[in-house]
PDB file of C-alpha atoms in Angstrom:
ATOM      1  CA  MET Q   1      -0.108  -0.074   0.064  1.00 84.00           C
ATOM      2  CA  ILE Q   2       2.582   2.474   1.062  1.00 89.00           C
ATOM      3  CA  MET Q   3       5.045   1.110  -1.702  1.00 91.00           C
ATOM      4  CA  ALA Q   4       2.210   1.620  -4.447  1.00 93.00           C
ATOM      5  CA  ALA Q   5       1.822   5.398  -3.406  1.00 93.00           C
ATOM      6  CA  ALA Q   6       5.468   5.713  -3.301  1.00 94.00           C
ATOM      7  CA  THR Q   7       5.893   4.264  -6.898  1.00 95.00           C
ATOM      8  CA  LEU Q   8       3.049   6.605  -8.070  1.00 95.00           C
ATOM      9  CA  ALA Q   9       4.549   9.767  -6.492  1.00 95.00           C
ATOM     10  CA  ILE Q  10       8.069   8.687  -8.112  1.00 96.00           C
ATOM     11  CA  LEU Q  11       6.479   8.085 -11.236  1.00 96.00           C
ATOM     12  CA  ALA Q  12       4.911  11.406 -11.127  1.00 96.00           C
ATOM     13  CA  VAL Q  13       8.196  13.162 -10.162  1.00 96.00           C
ATOM     14  CA  MET Q  14       9.824  11.347 -13.225  1.00 96.00           C
ATOM     15  CA  GLY Q  15       7.241  12.779 -15.524  1.00 95.00           C
ATOM     16  CA  MET Q  16       8.357  16.481 -14.075  1.00 94.00           C
ATOM     17  CA  VAL Q  17      11.962  15.882 -14.344  1.00 95.00           C
ATOM     18  CA  LEU Q  18      11.512  14.611 -17.808  1.00 95.00           C
ATOM     19  CA  ALA Q  19       9.553  17.649 -18.885  1.00 94.00           C
ATOM     20  CA  ARG Q  20      12.302  19.604 -17.953  1.00 93.00           C
ATOM     21  CA  ALA Q  21      14.846  17.377 -19.635  1.00 94.00           C
ATOM     22  CA  LEU Q  22      12.730  18.284 -22.932  1.00 94.00           C
ATOM     23  CA  LEU Q  23      11.922  21.728 -22.180  1.00 90.00           C
ATOM     24  CA  GLY Q  24      15.174  22.935 -20.608  1.00 78.00           C
ATOM     25  CA  PRO Q  25      16.654  26.009 -22.511  1.00 87.00           C
ATOM     26  CA  THR Q  26      20.398  25.255 -21.960  1.00 89.00           C
ATOM     27  CA  VAL Q  27      22.180  22.118 -22.269  1.00 92.00           C
ATOM     28  CA  PHE Q  28      22.924  22.259 -18.790  1.00 93.00           C
ATOM     29  CA  ASP Q  29      19.262  22.092 -17.760  1.00 93.00           C
ATOM     30  CA  ARG Q  30      18.932  18.885 -19.737  1.00 94.00           C
ATOM     31  CA  ILE Q  31      22.283  17.342 -18.201  1.00 94.00           C
ATOM     32  CA  LEU Q  32      20.882  18.284 -14.795  1.00 94.00           C
ATOM     33  CA  ALA Q  33      17.392  16.767 -15.399  1.00 95.00           C
ATOM     34  CA  VAL Q  34      19.035  13.603 -16.806  1.00 95.00           C
ATOM     35  CA  ASN Q  35      21.009  13.317 -13.358  1.00 95.00           C
ATOM     36  CA  ALA Q  36      17.937  13.721 -11.341  1.00 95.00           C
ATOM     37  CA  PHE Q  37      15.972  11.199 -13.433  1.00 96.00           C
ATOM     38  CA  GLY Q  38      18.612   8.631 -13.020  1.00 95.00           C
ATOM     39  CA  THR Q  39      18.517   9.023  -9.099  1.00 95.00           C
ATOM     40  CA  LEU Q  40      14.712   8.851  -9.395  1.00 96.00           C
ATOM     41  CA  THR Q  41      15.265   5.326 -11.298  1.00 95.00           C
ATOM     42  CA  VAL Q  42      17.387   4.147  -8.478  1.00 95.00           C
ATOM     43  CA  ILE Q  43      14.556   4.893  -5.857  1.00 95.00           C
ATOM     44  CA  LEU Q  44      12.104   3.545  -8.313  1.00 95.00           C
ATOM     45  CA  ILE Q  45      14.123   0.230  -8.577  1.00 94.00           C
ATOM     46  CA  ALA Q  46      14.325  -0.356  -4.830  1.00 94.00           C
ATOM     47  CA  VAL Q  47      10.686   0.732  -4.237  1.00 94.00           C
ATOM     48  CA  ALA Q  48       9.450  -1.390  -6.934  1.00 93.00           C
ATOM     49  CA  GLY Q  49      11.584  -4.313  -5.805  1.00 91.00           C
ATOM     50  CA  PHE Q  50      10.013  -4.127  -2.195  1.00 91.00           C
ATOM     51  CA  LEU Q  51       6.611  -3.824  -3.889  1.00 91.00           C
ATOM     52  CA  ALA Q  52       7.051  -6.872  -5.656  1.00 89.00           C
ATOM     53  CA  GLY Q  53       8.302  -8.662  -2.580  1.00 86.00           C
ATOM     54  CA  ARG Q  54      11.574  -9.375  -4.463  1.00 83.00           C
ATOM     55  CA  PRO Q  55      14.343  -6.973  -3.026  1.00 81.00           C
ATOM     56  CA  GLU Q  56      17.083  -8.659  -4.838  1.00 83.00           C
ATOM     57  CA  PHE Q  57      16.752  -5.771  -7.476  1.00 85.00           C
ATOM     58  CA  LEU Q  58      18.961  -3.440  -5.440  1.00 90.00           C
ATOM     59  CA  ASP Q  59      21.932  -4.628  -7.137  1.00 91.00           C
ATOM     60  CA  ILE Q  60      20.607  -3.141 -10.224  1.00 92.00           C
ATOM     61  CA  ALA Q  61      19.858   0.208  -8.420  1.00 92.00           C
ATOM     62  CA  LEU Q  62      23.374   0.397  -6.862  1.00 93.00           C
ATOM     63  CA  LEU Q  63      25.209  -0.228 -10.563  1.00 94.00           C
ATOM     64  CA  TYR Q  64      22.546   2.306 -12.027  1.00 94.00           C
ATOM     65  CA  ALA Q  65      23.716   5.024  -9.286  1.00 93.00           C
ATOM     66  CA  LEU Q  66      27.217   4.407 -10.343  1.00 93.00           C
ATOM     67  CA  ILE Q  67      26.473   4.379 -14.256  1.00 94.00           C
ATOM     68  CA  ASN Q  68      24.518   7.621 -13.505  1.00 94.00           C
ATOM     69  CA  PHE Q  69      27.475   9.554 -11.755  1.00 94.00           C
ATOM     70  CA  ILE Q  70      30.045   8.462 -14.458  1.00 94.00           C
ATOM     71  CA  GLY Q  71      27.750   9.270 -17.471  1.00 94.00           C
ATOM     72  CA  THR Q  72      26.744  12.631 -16.118  1.00 94.00           C
ATOM     73  CA  ILE Q  73      30.387  13.685 -15.452  1.00 93.00           C
ATOM     74  CA  ALA Q  74      31.564  12.425 -18.699  1.00 92.00           C
ATOM     75  CA  VAL Q  75      28.442  14.348 -20.672  1.00 92.00           C
ATOM     76  CA  THR Q  76      29.462  17.579 -18.672  1.00 91.00           C
ATOM     77  CA  LYS Q  77      33.010  17.138 -19.769  1.00 88.00           C
ATOM     78  CA  TYR Q  78      32.199  16.452 -23.435  1.00 88.00           C
ATOM     79  CA  VAL Q  79      29.748  19.561 -23.580  1.00 88.00           C
ATOM     80  CA  VAL Q  80      32.322  21.951 -22.189  1.00 84.00           C
ATOM     81  CA  ASN Q  81      35.567  20.566 -23.779  1.00 78.00           C
ATOM     82  CA  ASP Q  82      33.707  19.309 -27.040  1.00 74.00           C
ATOM     83  CA  PHE Q  83      35.738  16.017 -26.773  1.00 73.00           C
ATOM     84  CA  LEU Q  84      36.821  13.363 -24.224  1.00 72.00           C
ATOM     85  CA  GLY Q  85      40.193  12.547 -24.862  1.00 65.00           C
ATOM     86  CA  GLU Q  86      43.697  13.648 -23.620  1.00 60.00           C
ATOM     87  CA  ARG Q  87      45.078  17.254 -24.161  1.00 60.00           C
ATOM     88  CA  ASP Q  88      46.951  17.744 -27.328  1.00 59.00           C
ATOM     89  CA  ALA Q  89      48.095  20.514 -29.604  1.00 57.00           C
ATOM     90  CA  GLU Q  90      44.825  21.206 -31.077  1.00 60.00           C
ATOM     91  CA  HIS Q  91      42.468  20.419 -28.030  1.00 58.00           C
ATOM     92  CA  ASN Q  92      43.205  22.636 -25.249  1.00 60.00           C
ATOM     93  CA  TRP Q  93      41.244  22.064 -21.859  1.00 56.00           C
ATOM     94  CA  THR Q  94      39.053  24.543 -20.737  1.00 53.00           C
ATOM     95  CA  ASP Q  95      40.081  25.287 -17.046  1.00 48.00           C
ATOM     96  CA  LEU Q  96      37.380  23.384 -15.068  1.00 45.00           C
TER      97      LEU Q  96
ATOM     98  CA  MET R   1       6.075  -5.954  15.261  1.00 77.00           C
ATOM     99  CA  THR R   2       5.280  -6.023  11.792  1.00 88.00           C
ATOM    100  CA  VAL R   3       2.868  -3.359  12.255  1.00 91.00           C
ATOM    101  CA  LEU R   4       5.349  -1.187  13.941  1.00 92.00           C
ATOM    102  CA  LEU R   5       7.644  -1.623  11.296  1.00 91.00           C
ATOM    103  CA  ASP R   6       5.161  -0.707   8.630  1.00 91.00           C
ATOM    104  CA  ILE R   7       4.322   2.413  10.599  1.00 93.00           C
ATOM    105  CA  LEU R   8       8.057   3.403  10.765  1.00 93.00           C
ATOM    106  CA  THR R   9       8.477   2.566   7.133  1.00 93.00           C
ATOM    107  CA  ALA R  10       5.354   4.950   6.506  1.00 94.00           C
ATOM    108  CA  LEU R  11       7.087   7.694   8.699  1.00 94.00           C
ATOM    109  CA  PHE R  12      10.034   7.717   6.623  1.00 95.00           C
ATOM    110  CA  VAL R  13       8.772   7.036   3.121  1.00 95.00           C
ATOM    111  CA  ILE R  14       5.934   9.357   2.999  1.00 95.00           C
ATOM    112  CA  PRO R  15       8.109  12.591   3.947  1.00 95.00           C
ATOM    113  CA  GLY R  16      10.532  11.358   1.468  1.00 95.00           C
ATOM    114  CA  CYS R  17       7.918  11.047  -1.422  1.00 95.00           C
ATOM    115  CA  VAL R  18       6.563  14.877  -0.241  1.00 95.00           C
ATOM    116  CA  LEU R  19      10.251  15.851  -0.781  1.00 95.00           C
ATOM    117  CA  LEU R  20      10.474  14.090  -4.299  1.00 96.00           C
ATOM    118  CA  LEU R  21       7.421  15.818  -5.322  1.00 96.00           C
ATOM    119  CA  ILE R  22       8.612  19.271  -3.986  1.00 95.00           C
ATOM    120  CA  GLY R  23      11.796  18.829  -5.723  1.00 95.00           C
ATOM    121  CA  GLY R  24      10.161  17.700  -8.944  1.00 95.00           C
ATOM    122  CA  TYR R  25       7.903  20.868  -8.693  1.00 95.00           C
ATOM    123  CA  GLY R  26      10.930  22.829  -8.384  1.00 94.00           C
ATOM    124  CA  MET R  27      12.247  21.250 -11.511  1.00 93.00           C
ATOM    125  CA  ILE R  28       9.498  22.645 -13.493  1.00 93.00           C
ATOM    126  CA  ARG R  29       8.952  25.953 -11.722  1.00 91.00           C
ATOM    127  CA  LEU R  30      12.191  27.584 -11.086  1.00 89.00           C
ATOM    128  CA  THR R  31      13.674  29.670 -13.644  1.00 87.00           C
ATOM    129  CA  ASP R  32      17.377  29.245 -13.992  1.00 88.00           C
ATOM    130  CA  VAL R  33      19.950  26.381 -14.151  1.00 90.00           C
ATOM    131  CA  PHE R  34      21.270  27.063 -10.521  1.00 91.00           C
ATOM    132  CA  GLU R  35      17.924  27.317  -9.040  1.00 90.00           C
ATOM    133  CA  ARG R  36      16.987  24.164 -10.613  1.00 92.00           C
ATOM    134  CA  MET R  37      20.395  22.460  -8.928  1.00 93.00           C
ATOM    135  CA  HIS R  38      18.613  23.505  -5.663  1.00 92.00           C
ATOM    136  CA  ALA R  39      15.746  21.610  -6.738  1.00 92.00           C
ATOM    137  CA  ALA R  40      17.691  18.387  -7.692  1.00 93.00           C
ATOM    138  CA  GLY R  41      19.396  18.653  -4.655  1.00 92.00           C
ATOM    139  CA  LEU R  42      16.322  18.037  -2.744  1.00 92.00           C
ATOM    140  CA  ILE R  43      15.867  14.956  -4.761  1.00 93.00           C
ATOM    141  CA  ASP R  44      19.409  13.543  -4.559  1.00 93.00           C
ATOM    142  CA  THR R  45      19.750  14.087  -0.691  1.00 92.00           C
ATOM    143  CA  LEU R  46      16.790  14.056   1.643  1.00 93.00           C
ATOM    144  CA  GLY R  47      14.223  12.621  -0.684  1.00 94.00           C
ATOM    145  CA  LEU R  48      16.355   9.499  -1.563  1.00 95.00           C
ATOM    146  CA  THR R  49      17.905   9.279   1.859  1.00 95.00           C
ATOM    147  CA  LEU R  50      14.230   9.122   3.600  1.00 95.00           C
ATOM    148  CA  VAL R  51      12.899   6.651   1.157  1.00 95.00           C
ATOM    149  CA  MET R  52      15.643   4.227   1.605  1.00 94.00           C
ATOM    150  CA  VAL R  53      15.721   4.633   5.267  1.00 94.00           C
ATOM    151  CA  GLY R  54      12.277   3.494   5.241  1.00 94.00           C
ATOM    152  CA  LEU R  55      12.897   0.713   2.912  1.00 93.00           C
ATOM    153  CA  MET R  56      15.322  -0.584   5.701  1.00 93.00           C
ATOM    154  CA  PHE R  57      13.009  -1.138   8.162  1.00 92.00           C
ATOM    155  CA  GLN R  58      11.235  -3.522   5.605  1.00 90.00           C
ATOM    156  CA  GLY R  59      14.767  -5.120   4.949  1.00 86.00           C
ATOM    157  CA  GLY R  60      15.605  -6.005   8.619  1.00 84.00           C
ATOM    158  CA  PHE R  61      19.191  -6.701   9.329  1.00 88.00           C
ATOM    159  CA  THR R  62      20.039  -8.270   6.214  1.00 89.00           C
ATOM    160  CA  LEU R  63      22.235  -7.893   3.262  1.00 91.00           C
ATOM    161  CA  ILE R  64      19.383  -5.783   1.439  1.00 91.00           C
ATOM    162  CA  THR R  65      19.656  -3.310   4.351  1.00 93.00           C
ATOM    163  CA  PHE R  66      23.466  -3.005   3.849  1.00 93.00           C
ATOM    164  CA  LYS R  67      22.791  -2.579  -0.029  1.00 93.00           C
ATOM    165  CA  LEU R  68      20.243  -0.065   0.736  1.00 93.00           C
ATOM    166  CA  PHE R  69      22.841   1.865   3.004  1.00 94.00           C
ATOM    167  CA  LEU R  70      25.409   1.636   0.179  1.00 94.00           C
ATOM    168  CA  VAL R  71      22.865   3.438  -2.557  1.00 94.00           C
ATOM    169  CA  ILE R  72      22.408   6.380   0.241  1.00 95.00           C
ATOM    170  CA  ALA R  73      26.262   6.634   0.874  1.00 95.00           C
ATOM    171  CA  PHE R  74      27.339   6.440  -2.843  1.00 94.00           C
ATOM    172  CA  VAL R  75      24.493   8.946  -3.954  1.00 94.00           C
ATOM    173  CA  LEU R  76      25.466  11.426  -0.844  1.00 94.00           C
ATOM    174  CA  PHE R  77      29.333  11.263  -2.103  1.00 94.00           C
ATOM    175  CA  THR R  78      28.665  11.755  -5.972  1.00 94.00           C
ATOM    176  CA  SER R  79      25.629  14.078  -6.092  1.00 94.00           C
ATOM    177  CA  PRO R  80      27.663  17.146  -4.727  1.00 94.00           C
ATOM    178  CA  VAL R  81      30.171  16.496  -7.359  1.00 94.00           C
ATOM    179  CA  VAL R  82      27.808  16.373 -10.069  1.00 94.00           C
ATOM    180  CA  THR R  83      26.375  19.578  -8.928  1.00 94.00           C
ATOM    181  CA  HIS R  84      29.340  21.466  -8.552  1.00 94.00           C
ATOM    182  CA  ALA R  85      30.880  20.116 -12.003  1.00 93.00           C
ATOM    183  CA  LEU R  86      27.895  21.232 -13.645  1.00 93.00           C
ATOM    184  CA  ALA R  87      27.927  24.843 -11.975  1.00 92.00           C
ATOM    185  CA  ARG R  88      31.413  25.291 -13.032  1.00 91.00           C
ATOM    186  CA  ALA R  89      30.454  24.232 -16.441  1.00 90.00           C
ATOM    187  CA  ALA R  90      27.624  26.673 -16.704  1.00 90.00           C
ATOM    188  CA  LEU R  91      29.612  29.493 -15.417  1.00 87.00           C
ATOM    189  CA  VAL R  92      32.573  28.887 -17.678  1.00 85.00           C
ATOM    190  CA  ALA R  93      30.091  28.463 -20.605  1.00 84.00           C
ATOM    191  CA  ASN R  94      28.641  31.949 -19.578  1.00 79.00           C
ATOM    192  CA  VAL R  95      25.398  31.034 -18.164  1.00 81.00           C
ATOM    193  CA  VAL R  96      24.981  34.247 -15.961  1.00 77.00           C
ATOM    194  CA  PRO R  97      23.097  33.190 -12.626  1.00 77.00           C
ATOM    195  CA  LYS R  98      19.950  35.158 -11.639  1.00 73.00           C
ATOM    196  CA  ALA R  99      21.418  35.539  -8.241  1.00 61.00           C
ATOM    197  CA  ARG R 100      24.532  37.343  -9.587  1.00 61.00           C
ATOM    198  CA  ARG R 101      25.830  37.874  -5.949  1.00 51.00           C
ATOM    199  CA  LEU R 102      26.392  34.407  -5.304  1.00 51.00           C
ATOM    200  CA  ALA R 103      28.910  34.104  -8.096  1.00 49.00           C
ATOM    201  CA  PRO R 104      32.499  34.298  -7.420  1.00 55.00           C
ATOM    202  CA  ASP R 105      34.263  37.221  -8.980  1.00 56.00           C
ATOM    203  CA  GLU R 106      36.873  35.283 -10.592  1.00 51.00           C
ATOM    204  CA  LEU R 107      34.435  33.117 -12.386  1.00 52.00           C
ATOM    205  CA  MET R 108      32.317  35.914 -13.751  1.00 53.00           C
ATOM    206  CA  GLN R 109      32.732  36.972 -17.264  1.00 52.00           C
ATOM    207  CA  ASP R 110      33.600  40.305 -18.758  1.00 52.00           C
ATOM    208  CA  GLY R 111      30.358  42.293 -19.125  1.00 51.00           C
ATOM    209  CA  ALA R 112      28.558  40.073 -16.842  1.00 51.00           C
ATOM    210  CA  THR R 113      26.384  41.837 -14.152  1.00 51.00           C
ATOM    211  CA  ILE R 114      27.410  41.899 -10.724  1.00 49.00           C
ATOM    212  CA  ASP R 115      25.266  43.001  -7.756  1.00 48.00           C
ATOM    213  CA  THR R 116      27.287  45.668  -5.626  1.00 46.00           C
ATOM    214  CA  GLY R 117      25.432  44.678  -2.660  1.00 49.00           C
ATOM    215  CA  ASN R 118      23.954  48.369  -1.888  1.00 48.00           C
ATOM    216  CA  GLY R 119      20.973  47.812  -4.175  1.00 49.00           C
ATOM    217  CA  GLU R 120      22.520  49.086  -7.445  1.00 46.00           C
ATOM    218  CA  ILE R 121      23.459  46.815 -10.237  1.00 47.00           C
ATOM    219  CA  THR R 122      26.350  47.432 -12.456  1.00 47.00           C
ATOM    220  CA  ASP R 123      25.538  46.024 -16.179  1.00 45.00           C
ATOM    221  CA  GLY R 124      28.263  45.598 -18.621  1.00 42.00           C
ATOM    222  CA  GLY R 125      25.808  45.394 -21.436  1.00 40.00           C
ATOM    223  CA  GLN R 126      26.391  41.893 -22.362  1.00 42.00           C
ATOM    224  CA  THR R 127      22.909  40.558 -21.141  1.00 43.00           C
ATOM    225  CA  GLY R 128      19.353  41.987 -21.988  1.00 40.00           C
ATOM    226  CA  PRO R 129      17.153  43.910 -19.812  1.00 42.00           C
ATOM    227  CA  GLY R 130      15.442  40.384 -18.610  1.00 43.00           C
ATOM    228  CA  GLY R 131      19.261  39.113 -17.581  1.00 43.00           C
ATOM    229  CA  ALA R 132      18.438  35.897 -19.698  1.00 44.00           C
ATOM    230  CA  PRO R 133      21.684  33.832 -20.586  1.00 47.00           C
ATOM    231  CA  SER R 134      22.265  34.582 -24.189  1.00 44.00           C
ATOM    232  CA  ASN R 135      23.520  31.060 -25.190  1.00 46.00           C
ATOM    233  CA  SER R 136      21.015  28.295 -25.666  1.00 42.00           C
TER     234      SER R 136
END
């Protein structure tokens, strides 16, 4: 009962955050929204596991949190620097 | 005992979901990247933590609770890093914050407006009257 209500609330918040990811004027709004969406996915996986009576899905939630962090940092770096590789003659790092 | 644990779960999960809803509403309602980071922080810290602590009461003293604790610890470490990296990236990419006095001077670009603190705002002329970020 609690878990079903929590799942509905999380799904509603995911809708709002996805709206921001689609609308967001700057690319940083979209990155932020996608990061928040990933966090909400972690919560949803955990709650849905307890809702179904099978909390073993938590491994997937943990993995999703890891991938979410790496992905957000990588996309931010790519957007600012226009590339992901090492520093060389034609590509100079922006001082982040 | 089970009823007590269910009540404890509700006591943590329901405020967590309320905070998630407030954060999601803020993601729509607020007007600036930096303001929206504030709303996203609500989701990442207290929303996730309260929901997970509520689930811990259902898990009992098992591996499940430990995994929930790992999720909380990991997100509490990574969420400030992501927010910090994103805020610096936005500042470097010339997104002028609405609350300009919060921006450190060395990060402000030429022509960006700076609130001097005594009510008058110096404008270098780069941004329009609305102060909207010029890049898309």
